[in-house]
Amino acid sequence: IEEHEHLVKQGRRVQDQLCAVTVGQVLGLTSSICKLRTSDALGDVAEALVFSKRTAMAVTDCDGELAGLITVNDVMRAYFEGSPPETLLSEWLASGRARAP
């Protein structure tokens, strides 16, 4: 029983720590390296995903607020649907084709 109580207390501490973490911290919004802007073009997004070795990145608006997420699969789908590399993320997110706008 003591071991169980210890694990419960330890679990509460971990839960308290996780509750203090924001979505922005998890997505890396505090780092300019890990975020894209709605003013970025799909071609630049593809390059950023490749060079960062990430499969998804946060997209922020001009105020730095989360506007959506874009994944490698999203970029590939945009390409195969005929979106030119110059298409801005703001246009693509507004089109409703993004899975997490």
XYZ file of N, CA and C in Angstrom:
303
model
N 0.835 -1.199 0.000
C 0.000 0.000 0.000
C 0.870 1.248 0.000
N 1.967 1.246 0.745
C 2.850 2.412 0.773
C 3.420 2.696 -0.613
N 3.791 1.640 -1.327
C 4.344 1.820 -2.673
C 3.282 2.430 -3.591
N 2.039 1.970 -3.469
C 0.947 2.509 -4.273
C 0.731 3.993 -3.964
N 0.731 4.355 -2.684
C 0.557 5.756 -2.291
C 1.701 6.614 -2.831
N 2.906 6.069 -2.787
C 4.067 6.787 -3.317
C 3.902 7.037 -4.822
N 3.469 6.017 -5.545
C 3.269 6.162 -6.988
C 2.152 7.164 -7.297
N 1.102 7.166 -6.508
C 0.002 8.124 -6.702
C 0.511 9.544 -6.484
N 1.281 9.758 -5.421
C 1.843 11.088 -5.159
C 2.781 11.508 -6.284
N 3.602 10.573 -6.731
C 4.530 10.865 -7.816
C 3.753 11.201 -9.092
N 2.683 10.477 -9.353
C 1.847 10.743 -10.521
C 1.220 12.118 -10.461
N 0.797 12.541 -9.263
C 0.213 13.879 -9.106
C 1.242 14.957 -9.407
N 2.483 14.750 -8.979
C 3.539 15.730 -9.254
C 3.789 15.853 -10.756
N 3.833 14.722 -11.433
C 4.031 14.742 -12.885
C 2.867 15.430 -13.561
N 1.652 15.114 -13.125
C 0.459 15.742 -13.697
C 0.484 17.251 -13.467
N 0.881 17.686 -12.286
C 0.975 19.121 -12.004
C 1.985 19.790 -12.934
N 3.086 19.110 -13.172
C 4.102 19.665 -14.068
C 3.575 19.744 -15.500
N 2.863 18.720 -15.928
C 2.321 18.723 -17.286
C 1.241 19.791 -17.458
N 0.475 20.034 -16.424
C -0.567 21.060 -16.499
C 0.039 22.455 -16.652
N 1.268 22.618 -16.233
C 1.926 23.918 -16.318
C 2.544 24.172 -17.694
N 2.562 23.155 -18.552
C 3.143 23.291 -19.886
C 2.069 23.767 -20.853
N 2.408 24.774 -21.646
C 1.453 25.294 -22.621
C 1.615 24.593 -23.965
N 0.589 24.696 -24.789
C 0.660 24.136 -26.133
C 1.806 24.784 -26.904
N 1.975 26.079 -26.722
C 3.057 26.791 -27.395
C 4.423 26.240 -27.044
N 4.605 25.858 -25.782
C 5.879 25.278 -25.369
C 6.088 23.907 -26.012
N 5.035 23.124 -26.061
C 5.138 21.799 -26.663
C 5.457 21.906 -28.153
N 4.814 22.836 -28.834
C 5.017 22.998 -30.274
C 6.281 23.762 -30.610
N 6.941 24.308 -29.612
C 8.170 25.040 -29.869
C 7.931 26.445 -30.384
N 6.817 27.057 -30.006
C 6.513 28.395 -30.497
C 7.450 29.443 -29.930
N 8.177 29.090 -28.886
C 9.115 30.051 -28.315
C 10.411 30.113 -29.113
N 10.593 29.185 -30.019
C 11.797 29.148 -30.846
C 11.455 29.534 -32.273
N 12.167 30.511 -32.810
C 11.895 30.937 -34.180
C 12.276 29.860 -35.188
N 13.100 28.910 -34.786
C 13.518 27.851 -35.695
C 12.381 26.873 -35.958
N 11.498 26.705 -34.997
C 10.488 25.654 -35.065
C 9.117 26.141 -35.491
N 9.016 27.328 -36.022
C 7.691 27.784 -36.405
C 7.704 28.419 -37.783
N 6.574 28.353 -38.394
C 6.365 28.960 -39.690
C 5.362 30.087 -39.520
N 5.315 30.969 -40.487
C 4.365 32.074 -40.452
C 3.361 31.913 -41.586
N 2.194 32.463 -41.394
C 1.165 32.375 -42.430
C 1.613 33.060 -43.716
N 2.606 33.924 -43.637
C 3.124 34.609 -44.817
C 4.171 33.790 -45.572
N 4.512 32.593 -45.065
C 5.461 31.715 -45.745
C 4.768 30.971 -46.880
N 5.518 30.671 -47.925
C 4.991 29.938 -49.072
C 5.184 28.435 -48.876
N 4.335 27.647 -49.529
C 4.410 26.191 -49.399
C 5.789 25.643 -49.767
N 6.415 26.221 -50.773
C 7.757 25.770 -51.147
C 8.757 25.968 -50.023
N 8.660 27.108 -49.331
C 9.534 27.377 -48.190
C 9.220 26.441 -47.031
N 7.940 26.104 -46.882
C 7.518 25.181 -45.820
C 8.139 23.808 -46.048
N 8.080 23.337 -47.289
C 8.666 22.034 -47.612
C 10.154 22.019 -47.264
N 10.843 23.076 -47.623
C 12.268 23.184 -47.324
C 12.521 23.204 -45.813
N 11.714 23.964 -45.081
C 11.877 24.058 -43.628
C 11.656 22.705 -42.957
N 10.653 21.966 -43.420
C 10.379 20.651 -42.842
C 11.544 19.698 -43.110
N 12.077 19.728 -44.300
C 13.197 18.841 -44.646
C 14.427 19.175 -43.813
N 14.791 20.451 -43.769
C 16.023 20.833 -43.063
C 15.897 20.706 -41.545
N 14.690 20.866 -41.013
C 14.511 20.733 -39.565
C 14.361 19.281 -39.140
N 14.153 18.392 -40.118
C 13.933 16.964 -39.865
C 12.695 16.739 -39.003
N 11.712 17.620 -39.167
C 10.441 17.485 -38.464
C 9.392 16.984 -39.434
N 8.348 16.380 -38.898
C 7.239 15.943 -39.738
C 6.060 16.900 -39.646
N 6.120 17.832 -38.710
C 5.058 18.829 -38.552
C 5.636 20.064 -37.894
N 5.029 21.199 -38.205
C 5.466 22.456 -37.592
C 4.246 23.327 -37.314
N 4.391 24.155 -36.312
C 3.337 25.117 -35.973
C 3.377 26.265 -36.975
N 2.211 26.809 -37.250
C 2.096 27.982 -38.114
C 1.527 29.103 -37.256
N 2.223 30.243 -37.237
C 1.752 31.377 -36.446
C 1.344 32.525 -37.365
N 0.440 33.360 -36.856
C 0.015 34.530 -37.622
C 0.986 35.684 -37.371
N 0.650 36.864 -37.901
C 1.565 38.011 -37.785
C 1.733 38.480 -36.336
N 0.810 38.095 -35.450
C 0.904 38.448 -34.032
C 1.618 37.372 -33.215
N 2.052 36.300 -33.877
C 2.714 35.215 -33.167
C 1.764 34.217 -32.547
N 0.472 34.347 -32.849
C -0.525 33.421 -32.311
C -0.613 32.179 -33.201
N -0.908 31.043 -32.595
C -1.020 29.800 -33.341
C -2.162 29.895 -34.344
N -1.850 29.659 -35.627
C -2.856 29.700 -36.688
C -3.201 28.298 -37.171
N -2.317 27.354 -36.942
C -2.559 25.987 -37.373
C -1.299 25.166 -37.332
N -1.398 23.979 -37.881
C -0.271 23.055 -37.971
C -0.162 22.607 -39.414
N 1.034 22.330 -39.846
C 1.216 21.775 -41.184
C 2.179 20.614 -41.092
N 1.853 19.549 -41.804
C 2.660 18.339 -41.770
C 3.279 18.089 -43.144
N 4.212 17.173 -43.173
C 4.806 16.753 -44.442
C 3.709 16.234 -45.363
N 2.778 15.478 -44.804
C 1.675 14.945 -45.617
C 0.823 16.069 -46.191
N 0.607 17.136 -45.424
C -0.149 18.283 -45.931
C 0.549 18.897 -47.137
N 1.863 19.059 -47.044
C 2.634 19.663 -48.132
C 2.581 18.767 -49.364
N 2.717 17.465 -49.155
C 2.641 16.537 -50.286
C 1.261 16.572 -50.929
N 0.220 16.605 -50.104
C -1.139 16.659 -50.647
C -1.356 17.947 -51.425
N -0.866 19.070 -50.891
C -0.997 20.353 -51.591
C -0.314 20.275 -52.951
N 0.862 19.681 -52.987
C 1.607 19.528 -54.234
C 0.809 18.696 -55.239
N 0.305 17.543 -54.796
C -0.417 16.653 -55.702
C -1.768 17.223 -56.119
N -2.330 18.131 -55.324
C -3.591 18.783 -55.692
C -3.358 19.985 -56.602
N -2.097 20.272 -56.906
C -1.789 21.331 -57.850
C -1.534 22.701 -57.261
N -1.370 22.803 -55.949
C -1.045 24.097 -55.344
C 0.380 24.479 -55.722
N 0.572 25.673 -56.275
C 1.931 26.086 -56.635
C 2.773 26.353 -55.388
N 4.089 26.217 -55.485
C 4.971 26.437 -54.337
C 4.861 27.850 -53.770
N 4.374 28.800 -54.565
C 4.247 30.190 -54.118
C 3.009 30.425 -53.259
N 2.138 29.415 -53.122
C 0.917 29.565 -52.331
C 1.274 29.872 -50.887
N 0.711 30.953 -50.367
C 0.976 31.324 -48.971
C 0.235 30.391 -48.026
N 0.827 30.159 -46.871
C 0.168 29.315 -45.870
C -1.177 29.890 -45.457
N -1.287 31.211 -45.395
C -2.565 31.825 -45.024
C -3.659 31.422 -46.005
N -3.336 31.409 -47.297
C -4.310 31.003 -48.318
C -4.637 29.521 -48.185
N -3.601 28.724 -47.976
C -3.808 27.283 -47.899
C -4.616 26.904 -46.657
N -4.309 27.529 -45.517
C -5.068 27.252 -44.293
C -6.522 27.687 -44.453
N -6.751 28.832 -45.096
C -8.107 29.346 -45.279
C -8.917 28.501 -46.253
N -8.244 27.721 -47.103
C -8.942 26.911 -48.096
C -9.704 25.738 -47.474
N -9.390 25.423 -46.226
C -10.062 24.306 -45.557
C -9.420 22.963 -45.842
N -8.323 22.929 -46.570
C -7.672 21.664 -46.900
C -6.740 21.192 -45.794
N -6.369 22.085 -44.900
C -5.481 21.692 -43.792
C -6.270 20.863 -42.794
N -5.626 19.866 -42.221
C -6.316 19.026 -41.236
C -6.393 19.674 -39.869
N -5.510 20.628 -39.589
C -5.500 21.249 -38.256
C -5.371 22.763 -38.376
N -6.354 23.421 -38.992
C -6.266 24.900 -39.103
C -6.544 25.562 -37.775
